[in-house]
Amino acid sequence: MSGLVECVPNFSEGRDQGKISQITDAIKAVKDITLLDVDPGKDTNRTVVTFVGPIEAIEEAAFKGIQKAAEVIDMRQQKGAHPRMGATDVCPFVPISNVTIEDCVELSKRVGNRVGEELGIPVYLYENSAQKKEWKSLPNIREGEYEALPEKLQKQEWKPDFGPAKFNAGAGATVIGCREFLIAYNINLNTRDTRLATDIAFEIREKGRSKRVPHTVSKNLLDGEIIRNKDGSPMKQRGKFKDVKAIGWYMDIYNRAQISINFNNYKSSTIHDVFDEACALATERGVRVTGSELVGLIPLEALLMAGRHYLKKQNRSTGLSKKMIVETAAQSLGLNDVAPFNPNEKIIDYAVQNKTEKLIDVATEEFLEEVGSNSPAPGGGSVSALAGSLGAGLTSMVAALTHEKKDFFDKKPLMEEIGEEAQKTKDRLLFLVEEDT
């Protein structure tokens, strides 16, 4: 596979498993497509589907999914907690490997044109594909949601990029585009009060909020009086985190309110920083964060960053295996709070790995039997790489143990450096066990 693209369509159906299966079956039927995740939400009445493949296959699978959604979802009957404007509400393409942003922009235009022409659905381009500056942001396009479409489509400024400027009552409208990897993430609160979740969301999102005078009794800033400019318009205050969008809502299935967050760039604003700040803001308001939830997939790097952050706060070595660092992140963020967190299913780097058996996955006895057979492989290269990897693992173990001994506190930075380098060496040599064969 020369290049890999991720597609993450959001369909406005999260309750009828039969309809969801019809959509995912249409996607899976396309050759070279790997379906990674199907994440339905009953309260949001929305399903996030994640699949990967080469550009040509992704193009066909995305269209087939949108086509089937238009057949089985009737927007006239759709209600849910999540903002939406179409049967396929949004369909983003994300470059994963050996594919550029430009490639995915062109891909989004081809799919958008086909959806508009063949299905008669108004299509708006967003993010990197946006043809208008104000349409780069999904909330701007989705303003008023499905119910506002009949009026909006009569206005010239709302003429879609593809398809008719005509209301499609059954399918609504669809937003398509190329974006960077987006992390959909919910922080759980020990309250049913949606306004408290919204208050915290307004503090952390980049867009911010209207400035308010703190209420004399309530700790919720939404209860305070809005501070206005001379012309009467609300005075605005920027939020705490760049490239972060957030809203508050109540999830009946969990019997609690959540802060629903989208990270448009998990490197400019990290999950752990936002989580820690949400914990602090919740405490100020007399509520508590109980954990968090991933919707869809997350890059391994984002959780490694979080795991190392919490290990450092504990004054522990970060020179540990990726598995242990991810486990630290999962425990610290409370990722098992409302639903099970399976790293092999939720981390995209693991989910897209080849499922065929590798030498490094077989039992030690089997490996030794294979080495001792009359087969030329695995041979000396694989054995040497495995021995080196084991040695690096031992080095990491000693560094981690030394890091925790009180007699060597002055050596902590050195032990951390040695441990991290040993882990990298271990992983490189493990790769070479397979590569040599």
Coordinates of C-alpha atoms in Angstrom, one line a residue:
M1 CA 0.0 0.0 0.0
S2 CA 1.8 3.1 -1.2
G3 CA -0.1 5.7 0.8
L4 CA -2.5 5.5 3.7
V5 CA -5.5 7.8 4.3
E6 CA -7.9 7.8 7.3
C7 CA -11.6 8.6 6.8
V8 CA -13.7 9.4 9.9
P9 CA -17.3 10.1 8.8
N10 CA -19.9 11.0 11.4
F11 CA -23.3 9.5 10.7
S12 CA -26.5 10.9 12.3
E13 CA -27.6 7.5 13.7
G14 CA -26.5 6.0 16.9
R15 CA -29.4 3.9 18.1
D16 CA -30.5 1.6 15.3
Q17 CA -27.7 -1.0 14.9
G18 CA -29.3 -2.4 11.8
K19 CA -28.9 1.0 10.0
I20 CA -25.4 1.4 11.3
S21 CA -24.5 -2.1 10.1
Q22 CA -25.8 -1.3 6.6
I23 CA -23.6 1.7 6.4
T24 CA -20.5 0.0 7.7
D25 CA -21.1 -3.0 5.4
A26 CA -21.2 -0.7 2.4
I27 CA -17.8 0.7 3.5
K28 CA -16.2 -2.7 4.2
A29 CA -17.3 -4.0 0.8
V30 CA -14.7 -1.8 -0.9
K31 CA -11.5 -3.6 -1.6
D32 CA -8.4 -2.6 0.4
I33 CA -10.4 -0.9 3.1
T34 CA -9.7 -1.7 6.8
L35 CA -12.5 -0.8 9.2
L36 CA -10.8 0.2 12.4
D37 CA -13.6 1.5 14.7
V38 CA -17.3 1.9 14.9
D39 CA -18.3 4.1 17.9
P40 CA -22.1 4.7 18.3
G41 CA -23.6 7.0 20.8
K42 CA -27.3 6.6 21.8
D43 CA -27.7 10.0 23.5
T44 CA -25.9 11.8 20.7
N45 CA -27.7 9.7 18.1
R46 CA -24.5 9.7 16.2
T47 CA -21.9 7.1 15.1
V48 CA -18.2 7.8 14.4
V49 CA -16.8 5.4 11.9
T50 CA -13.0 5.1 11.3
F51 CA -11.5 3.3 8.3
V52 CA -8.2 3.4 6.4
G53 CA -6.9 2.5 3.0
P54 CA -5.2 3.9 -0.2
I55 CA -6.6 7.0 -1.7
E56 CA -8.6 5.2 -4.5
A57 CA -10.2 2.8 -2.1
I58 CA -11.0 5.6 0.5
E59 CA -12.6 7.7 -2.2
E60 CA -15.0 4.9 -3.2
A61 CA -15.7 3.7 0.4
A62 CA -16.5 7.3 1.6
F63 CA -19.0 7.7 -1.2
K64 CA -20.6 4.3 -0.6
G65 CA -21.0 5.2 3.1
I66 CA -22.5 8.6 2.4
Q67 CA -24.8 7.0 -0.2
K68 CA -26.1 4.3 2.2
A69 CA -26.5 6.8 5.0
A70 CA -28.8 8.9 2.7
E71 CA -30.8 5.8 2.1
V72 CA -31.3 4.6 5.6
I73 CA -31.3 7.8 7.7
D74 CA -34.3 10.3 7.6
M75 CA -33.2 13.6 9.0
R76 CA -36.8 14.6 9.5
Q77 CA -37.0 12.1 12.3
Q78 CA -33.5 12.6 13.7
K79 CA -33.0 13.9 17.3
G80 CA -29.9 13.8 19.5
A81 CA -27.6 15.7 21.8
H82 CA -24.9 16.3 19.2
P83 CA -25.2 19.2 16.7
R84 CA -25.9 17.9 13.2
M85 CA -27.1 19.0 9.7
G86 CA -27.1 15.8 7.6
A87 CA -27.4 12.0 7.5
T88 CA -23.6 12.1 6.9
D89 CA -22.9 15.2 9.1
V90 CA -19.2 15.5 8.4
C91 CA -16.7 13.4 6.4
P92 CA -13.1 14.3 7.0
F93 CA -10.0 12.8 5.3
V94 CA -6.8 12.6 7.2
P95 CA -3.3 11.9 5.7
I96 CA -1.6 9.1 7.6
S97 CA 1.5 8.0 5.6
N98 CA 3.0 8.8 2.2
V99 CA 0.1 11.1 1.5
T100 CA 0.1 14.9 1.6
I101 CA -2.5 17.4 2.7
E102 CA -2.8 18.5 -0.9
D103 CA -3.7 14.9 -2.0
C104 CA -6.5 14.8 0.6
V105 CA -7.8 18.2 -0.4
E106 CA -8.2 17.0 -4.0
L107 CA -9.7 13.8 -2.7
S108 CA -12.3 15.7 -0.7
K109 CA -13.2 17.7 -3.8
R110 CA -13.7 14.6 -5.9
V111 CA -15.9 13.0 -3.3
G112 CA -17.9 16.2 -2.7
N113 CA -18.5 16.7 -6.4
R114 CA -19.8 13.1 -6.7
V115 CA -22.0 13.3 -3.6
G116 CA -23.5 16.6 -4.9
E117 CA -24.1 15.4 -8.5
E118 CA -25.1 11.8 -7.9
L119 CA -27.0 12.0 -4.6
G120 CA -28.3 15.6 -4.9
I121 CA -27.0 16.5 -1.4
P122 CA -25.6 20.0 -0.8
V123 CA -21.9 19.7 0.1
Y124 CA -19.8 22.3 1.9
L125 CA -16.0 22.0 2.1
Y126 CA -14.2 22.8 5.4
E127 CA -10.8 22.9 7.1
N128 CA -8.0 22.6 4.6
S129 CA -10.4 22.2 1.8
A130 CA -12.5 25.3 2.6
Q131 CA -13.1 27.6 -0.4
K132 CA -14.2 30.4 2.0
K133 CA -12.3 31.6 5.1
E134 CA -15.5 31.5 7.2
W135 CA -16.2 27.9 6.2
K136 CA -12.9 26.6 7.5
S137 CA -14.6 26.0 10.8
L138 CA -17.2 23.3 11.0
P139 CA -19.4 25.0 13.7
N140 CA -19.7 28.1 11.4
I141 CA -21.1 25.9 8.6
R142 CA -23.3 23.9 10.9
E143 CA -24.8 27.0 12.5
G144 CA -28.6 26.5 13.0
E145 CA -28.1 22.8 12.2
Y146 CA -30.5 20.8 10.0
E147 CA -33.5 22.9 10.9
A148 CA -31.9 26.1 9.5
L149 CA -31.1 24.5 6.1
P150 CA -34.3 25.5 4.2
E151 CA -33.8 29.2 4.9
K152 CA -30.0 29.2 4.5
L153 CA -30.0 27.4 1.1
Q154 CA -32.2 30.2 -0.3
K155 CA -29.4 32.7 0.4
Q156 CA -26.6 33.3 -2.1
E157 CA -24.0 33.3 0.6
W158 CA -24.9 29.8 1.6
K159 CA -24.7 28.3 -1.9
P160 CA -22.9 25.0 -1.4
D161 CA -19.6 24.1 -3.0
F162 CA -21.1 21.1 -4.7
G163 CA -24.6 19.9 -5.3
P164 CA -27.9 21.8 -5.5
A165 CA -28.7 24.9 -3.5
K166 CA -31.9 23.1 -2.6
F167 CA -33.1 21.6 0.7
N168 CA -32.8 17.8 0.8
A169 CA -35.3 17.0 3.5
G170 CA -34.2 13.3 3.9
A171 CA -30.4 13.6 3.8
G172 CA -29.8 17.3 4.9
A173 CA -26.4 18.6 3.9
T174 CA -22.9 17.2 4.3
V175 CA -19.6 18.8 5.2
I176 CA -16.4 17.2 3.6
G177 CA -12.8 18.2 3.8
C178 CA -9.2 17.4 4.7
R179 CA -7.9 18.0 8.2
E180 CA -5.2 17.1 10.5
F181 CA -5.7 14.2 13.0
L182 CA -8.6 15.2 15.3
I183 CA -9.0 13.7 18.7
A184 CA -12.6 13.5 20.0
Y185 CA -12.4 13.4 23.8
N186 CA -15.0 13.7 26.6
I187 CA -14.2 14.6 30.2
N188 CA -16.6 13.2 32.7
L189 CA -18.0 15.1 35.7
N190 CA -19.8 13.9 38.9
T191 CA -22.8 16.1 38.1
R192 CA -25.8 16.0 35.9
D193 CA -25.6 19.8 35.5
T194 CA -25.0 20.6 31.9
R195 CA -24.4 24.3 32.6
L196 CA -21.4 23.5 34.8
A197 CA -19.9 21.4 32.0
T198 CA -20.6 24.3 29.6
D199 CA -19.0 26.8 31.9
I200 CA -15.8 24.8 32.0
A201 CA -15.9 24.1 28.3
F202 CA -16.1 27.9 27.6
E203 CA -13.0 28.4 29.7
I204 CA -10.8 25.8 27.9
R205 CA -11.9 26.2 24.3
E206 CA -9.9 28.6 22.1
K207 CA -13.0 30.6 21.1
G208 CA -13.5 31.5 24.8
R209 CA -16.6 33.2 26.1
S210 CA -18.3 36.5 26.9
K211 CA -16.8 38.2 29.9
R212 CA -19.0 38.2 33.0
V213 CA -19.0 39.6 36.5
P214 CA -18.7 36.7 38.9
H215 CA -21.9 36.0 40.7
T216 CA -22.0 36.7 44.4
V217 CA -23.3 33.3 45.3
S218 CA -23.0 30.9 42.3
K219 CA -19.6 29.6 41.3
N220 CA -20.8 29.1 37.7
L221 CA -19.7 32.1 35.6
L222 CA -22.7 31.6 33.4
D223 CA -24.8 33.0 36.3
G224 CA -22.8 36.3 36.2
E225 CA -23.8 39.4 34.3
I226 CA -22.3 39.9 30.9
I227 CA -19.8 42.8 30.6
R228 CA -20.6 44.8 27.5
N229 CA -18.7 47.1 25.1
K230 CA -19.9 50.7 24.6
D231 CA -22.0 49.5 21.6
G232 CA -23.8 47.0 23.7
S233 CA -22.0 43.9 22.3
P234 CA -20.6 41.3 24.7
M235 CA -17.0 41.8 25.6
K236 CA -15.1 38.6 24.6
Q237 CA -12.5 36.7 26.5
R238 CA -10.2 34.2 24.8
G239 CA -10.1 30.6 26.0
K240 CA -7.1 28.8 27.5
F241 CA -6.1 26.4 24.8
K242 CA -5.3 26.8 21.1
D243 CA -6.9 24.5 18.5
V244 CA -9.4 23.3 21.1
K245 CA -13.2 23.2 20.6
A246 CA -15.5 22.3 23.5
I247 CA -19.1 22.2 24.6
G248 CA -21.0 20.8 27.6
W249 CA -23.7 18.3 27.5
Y250 CA -25.6 15.7 29.5
M251 CA -25.2 12.0 28.7
D252 CA -28.2 10.0 29.9
I253 CA -26.5 6.7 29.3
Y254 CA -23.8 7.7 31.8
N255 CA -26.1 9.7 34.1
R256 CA -23.6 12.6 34.1
A257 CA -22.6 15.7 32.3
Q258 CA -19.5 15.8 30.1
I259 CA -17.2 18.3 28.6
S260 CA -17.0 17.3 24.9
I261 CA -13.7 18.3 23.3
N262 CA -12.2 18.3 19.9
F263 CA -8.4 18.6 19.6
N264 CA -7.5 20.0 16.2
N265 CA -3.8 19.8 17.0
Y266 CA -2.9 17.6 19.9
K267 CA 0.7 18.9 19.9
S268 CA -0.2 22.6 20.3
S269 CA -2.6 21.7 23.1
T270 CA -2.1 18.4 24.8
I271 CA -4.7 16.1 26.2
H272 CA -3.1 16.0 29.6
D273 CA -2.8 19.8 29.9
V274 CA -6.5 20.2 29.1
F275 CA -7.5 17.4 31.4
D276 CA -5.5 18.8 34.3
E277 CA -7.0 22.3 33.7
A278 CA -10.5 20.8 33.6
C279 CA -9.8 19.1 36.9
A280 CA -8.7 22.4 38.5
L281 CA -11.7 24.4 37.0
A282 CA -14.1 21.7 38.2
T283 CA -12.7 21.8 41.7
E284 CA -13.2 25.6 41.8
R285 CA -16.9 25.0 40.9
G286 CA -17.4 22.4 43.6
V287 CA -17.6 19.4 41.2
R288 CA -15.1 16.7 40.4
V289 CA -13.7 15.1 37.2
T290 CA -14.2 11.3 37.5
G291 CA -12.3 10.4 34.3
S292 CA -12.5 10.7 30.5
E293 CA -13.5 9.0 27.3
L294 CA -12.0 8.7 23.9
V295 CA -14.4 8.8 20.9
G296 CA -12.8 7.1 17.9
L297 CA -9.0 6.7 17.7
I298 CA -6.0 8.5 19.1
P299 CA -2.3 8.6 17.9
L300 CA 0.1 6.7 20.1
E301 CA 2.2 9.8 20.5
A302 CA -0.6 11.7 22.2
L303 CA -0.8 9.1 25.0
L304 CA 3.0 8.7 25.3
M305 CA 3.2 12.4 25.9
A306 CA 0.5 12.1 28.5
G307 CA 2.1 9.1 30.2
R308 CA 5.5 10.8 30.4
H309 CA 3.8 13.9 31.8
Y310 CA 2.2 12.0 34.7
L311 CA 5.4 9.9 35.3
K312 CA 7.4 13.1 35.7
K313 CA 4.8 14.4 38.1
Q314 CA 5.2 11.3 40.2
N315 CA 9.0 11.8 40.0
R316 CA 9.3 8.4 38.2
S317 CA 11.5 7.5 35.3
T318 CA 10.1 7.9 31.8
G319 CA 12.5 5.3 30.5
L320 CA 9.8 2.6 30.4
S321 CA 8.2 0.5 27.7
K322 CA 5.5 2.1 25.6
K323 CA 3.0 -0.3 27.1
M324 CA 3.7 0.9 30.6
I325 CA 3.7 4.6 29.6
V326 CA 0.3 4.1 27.8
E327 CA -1.0 2.4 30.9
T328 CA 0.1 5.3 33.1
A329 CA -1.7 7.7 30.7
A330 CA -4.9 5.6 30.7
Q331 CA -5.0 5.4 34.6
S332 CA -4.2 9.1 35.0
L333 CA -6.8 10.3 32.5
G334 CA -9.4 7.8 33.8
L335 CA -10.0 6.3 30.3
N336 CA -11.8 3.3 31.7
D337 CA -14.3 5.5 33.7
V338 CA -17.4 5.0 31.6
A339 CA -16.3 2.5 28.9
P340 CA -13.5 0.0 28.6
F341 CA -10.3 1.4 27.0
N342 CA -8.5 -1.1 24.8
P343 CA -5.2 0.3 23.5
N344 CA -5.1 -2.2 20.6
E345 CA -8.5 -0.9 19.4
K346 CA -8.2 2.8 20.3
I347 CA -4.7 3.7 19.4
I348 CA -4.5 4.0 15.6
D349 CA -0.8 3.0 15.4
Y350 CA -1.8 -0.4 16.9
A351 CA -5.1 -0.7 15.1
V352 CA -3.6 -0.4 11.6
Q353 CA -0.7 -2.9 12.3
N354 CA -0.6 -6.0 10.1
K355 CA -2.6 -8.7 11.9
T356 CA -0.5 -11.5 10.5
E357 CA 1.8 -13.3 13.0
K358 CA 5.3 -11.9 13.4
L359 CA 8.4 -13.7 14.6
I360 CA 8.5 -11.4 17.7
D361 CA 5.0 -12.4 18.6
V362 CA 5.6 -16.2 18.8
A363 CA 6.5 -18.0 22.0
T364 CA 10.2 -18.3 23.0
E365 CA 10.1 -22.1 22.5
E366 CA 8.6 -21.8 19.1
F367 CA 11.2 -19.3 18.1
L368 CA 14.0 -21.5 19.2
E369 CA 12.5 -24.5 17.4
E370 CA 12.4 -22.4 14.2
V371 CA 16.0 -21.3 14.6
G372 CA 17.1 -24.9 15.1
S373 CA 15.2 -26.2 12.1
N374 CA 16.5 -26.8 8.6
S375 CA 15.0 -23.5 7.4
P376 CA 17.5 -20.7 6.5
A377 CA 15.4 -18.1 8.4
P378 CA 15.3 -16.9 11.0
G379 CA 19.0 -16.8 11.1
G380 CA 22.0 -15.1 12.7
G381 CA 20.7 -11.6 12.0
S382 CA 17.3 -12.2 13.8
V383 CA 19.0 -14.0 16.7
S384 CA 21.6 -11.2 17.1
A385 CA 18.8 -8.5 17.0
L386 CA 16.8 -10.4 19.6
A387 CA 19.8 -10.8 21.9
G388 CA 20.5 -7.1 21.5
S389 CA 16.9 -6.2 22.2
L390 CA 17.0 -8.3 25.4
G391 CA 20.2 -6.5 26.5
A392 CA 18.6 -3.1 25.9
G393 CA 15.6 -4.2 27.9
L394 CA 17.8 -5.2 30.8
T395 CA 19.6 -1.8 30.6
S396 CA 16.2 -0.1 30.8
M397 CA 15.2 -2.2 33.8
V398 CA 18.4 -1.3 35.7
A399 CA 18.0 2.4 34.9
A400 CA 14.4 2.4 36.1
L401 CA 15.3 0.6 39.4
T402 CA 18.2 3.0 40.0
H403 CA 16.0 6.0 39.3
E404 CA 13.8 5.0 42.3
K405 CA 16.6 4.4 44.8
K406 CA 16.9 7.2 47.3
D407 CA 20.7 6.8 47.4
F408 CA 20.9 7.8 43.7
F409 CA 18.5 10.9 43.6
D410 CA 21.3 13.0 42.1
K411 CA 21.5 10.4 39.2
K412 CA 17.8 10.6 38.3
P413 CA 18.3 12.7 35.1
L414 CA 21.0 10.4 33.9
M415 CA 19.0 7.3 34.6
E416 CA 16.0 8.7 32.8
E417 CA 18.1 9.5 29.8
I418 CA 19.7 6.0 29.8
G419 CA 16.3 4.4 30.2
E420 CA 14.6 6.3 27.4
E421 CA 17.5 5.5 25.0
A422 CA 17.5 1.9 26.0
Q423 CA 13.8 1.6 25.2
K424 CA 14.3 3.2 21.7
T425 CA 17.2 0.7 21.1
K426 CA 15.0 -2.2 22.3
D427 CA 12.2 -1.2 19.9
R428 CA 14.6 -0.7 16.9
L429 CA 16.2 -4.1 17.4
L430 CA 12.8 -5.8 17.8
F431 CA 11.9 -4.4 14.4
L432 CA 15.1 -5.8 13.0
V433 CA 14.3 -9.3 14.2
E434 CA 11.5 -9.4 11.6
E435 CA 13.2 -7.2 9.0
D436 CA 16.3 -9.5 8.8
T437 CA 14.0 -12.5 8.1

